[in-house]
Amino acid sequence: CISGKNYEVGEEFKSYFRPESLSSKDGKLYFDERIECQAQLAEFFPGIEIETSDLCTFDSPSLNSYRQNQTPKRNWNVYIPH
């Protein structure tokens, strides 16, 4: 997903997401989707094991990012249970 440092959002996000998923810098608000997803998964599935990647769709040229270049392409995530 896009990293928090690259995901600038509007003030309305404060009413939809938990405060720890939001940060501000230079008067701008940023949303960390990774933090929010982990928190929601842990809330709805107690004890779940979560693995994350530090790749950012905005920073990684090998990944698709609408915010980077307005591509209509999307990335796919696959979950394969043990």
C-alpha positions as a Markdown table, in Angstrom:
| # | Residue | x | y | z |
|---|---|---|---|---|
| 1 | Cys | 0.0 | 0.0 | 0.0 |
| 2 | Ile | 1.0 | 3.6 | -0.1 |
| 3 | Ser | 3.1 | 4.7 | 2.9 |
| 4 | Gly | 1.9 | 7.2 | 5.4 |
| 5 | Lys | 4.5 | 9.8 | 4.3 |
| 6 | Asn | 3.1 | 9.9 | 0.8 |
| 7 | Tyr | -0.7 | 9.7 | 1.5 |
| 8 | Glu | -1.9 | 13.2 | 2.0 |
| 9 | Val | -5.5 | 13.4 | 3.0 |
| 10 | Gly | -8.2 | 15.9 | 4.0 |
| 11 | Glu | -9.4 | 16.7 | 7.5 |
| 12 | Glu | -12.5 | 14.5 | 7.0 |
| 13 | Phe | -10.2 | 11.5 | 7.6 |
| 14 | Lys | -10.2 | 12.4 | 11.3 |
| 15 | Ser | -13.8 | 11.5 | 11.6 |
| 16 | Tyr | -13.4 | 8.1 | 9.9 |
| 17 | Phe | -10.1 | 6.7 | 11.2 |
| 18 | Arg | -8.3 | 6.2 | 14.5 |
| 19 | Pro | -5.8 | 9.0 | 15.5 |
| 20 | Glu | -2.8 | 6.7 | 15.4 |
| 21 | Ser | -3.3 | 6.2 | 11.7 |
| 22 | Leu | -3.0 | 10.0 | 11.1 |
| 23 | Ser | 0.0 | 12.3 | 11.3 |
| 24 | Ser | 0.7 | 15.9 | 10.4 |
| 25 | Lys | 3.7 | 17.6 | 8.9 |
| 26 | Asp | 4.0 | 21.2 | 7.7 |
| 27 | Gly | 0.3 | 21.8 | 8.2 |
| 28 | Lys | -0.7 | 18.8 | 6.0 |
| 29 | Leu | -2.5 | 15.6 | 7.2 |
| 30 | Tyr | -1.2 | 12.1 | 6.2 |
| 31 | Phe | -2.9 | 8.7 | 6.6 |
| 32 | Asp | -1.0 | 5.5 | 7.3 |
| 33 | Glu | -3.1 | 2.8 | 5.6 |
| 34 | Arg | -0.8 | 0.1 | 6.9 |
| 35 | Ile | -1.3 | 1.1 | 10.6 |
| 36 | Glu | -5.1 | 1.3 | 10.1 |
| 37 | Cys | -5.4 | -2.0 | 8.3 |
| 38 | Gln | -3.3 | -3.8 | 11.0 |
| 39 | Ala | -5.5 | -2.3 | 13.8 |
| 40 | Gln | -8.7 | -3.2 | 12.1 |
| 41 | Leu | -7.6 | -6.8 | 11.4 |
| 42 | Ala | -6.4 | -7.2 | 15.0 |
| 43 | Glu | -9.7 | -5.8 | 16.3 |
| 44 | Phe | -11.9 | -8.1 | 14.2 |
| 45 | Phe | -9.7 | -11.2 | 14.3 |
| 46 | Pro | -8.0 | -11.3 | 17.7 |
| 47 | Gly | -4.8 | -13.3 | 17.7 |
| 48 | Ile | -4.3 | -12.9 | 13.9 |
| 49 | Glu | -0.7 | -13.0 | 12.6 |
| 50 | Ile | -0.1 | -10.1 | 10.3 |
| 51 | Glu | 2.9 | -9.8 | 8.0 |
| 52 | Thr | 3.6 | -6.4 | 6.3 |
| 53 | Ser | 5.9 | -5.1 | 3.6 |
| 54 | Asp | 7.8 | -1.9 | 3.7 |
| 55 | Leu | 7.2 | -1.4 | -0.1 |
| 56 | Cys | 5.3 | 1.7 | -0.9 |
| 57 | Thr | 3.2 | 1.9 | -4.1 |
| 58 | Phe | 4.1 | 5.5 | -4.5 |
| 59 | Asp | 7.9 | 5.1 | -4.1 |
| 60 | Ser | 8.3 | 1.7 | -5.9 |
| 61 | Pro | 8.3 | 2.0 | -9.7 |
| 62 | Ser | 7.5 | -1.7 | -10.0 |
| 63 | Leu | 4.1 | -1.2 | -8.3 |
| 64 | Asn | 1.1 | 0.6 | -9.6 |
| 65 | Ser | 0.1 | 3.9 | -8.0 |
| 66 | Tyr | -2.7 | 6.3 | -9.1 |
| 67 | Arg | -1.2 | 9.1 | -6.9 |
| 68 | Gln | 2.2 | 8.7 | -8.7 |
| 69 | Asn | 1.1 | 8.7 | -12.3 |
| 70 | Gln | -2.7 | 8.3 | -12.6 |
| 71 | Thr | -2.5 | 4.7 | -13.8 |
| 72 | Pro | -5.8 | 2.8 | -14.0 |
| 73 | Lys | -3.8 | -0.4 | -13.1 |
| 74 | Arg | -4.1 | -1.8 | -9.7 |
| 75 | Asn | -2.0 | -4.1 | -7.4 |
| 76 | Trp | -3.4 | -7.4 | -6.2 |
| 77 | Asn | -2.8 | -8.8 | -2.8 |
| 78 | Val | -3.3 | -12.5 | -2.2 |
| 79 | Tyr | -3.9 | -14.3 | 1.1 |
| 80 | Ile | -3.0 | -18.0 | 1.2 |
| 81 | Pro | -3.9 | -19.7 | 4.5 |
| 82 | His | -1.5 | -22.3 | 5.9 |
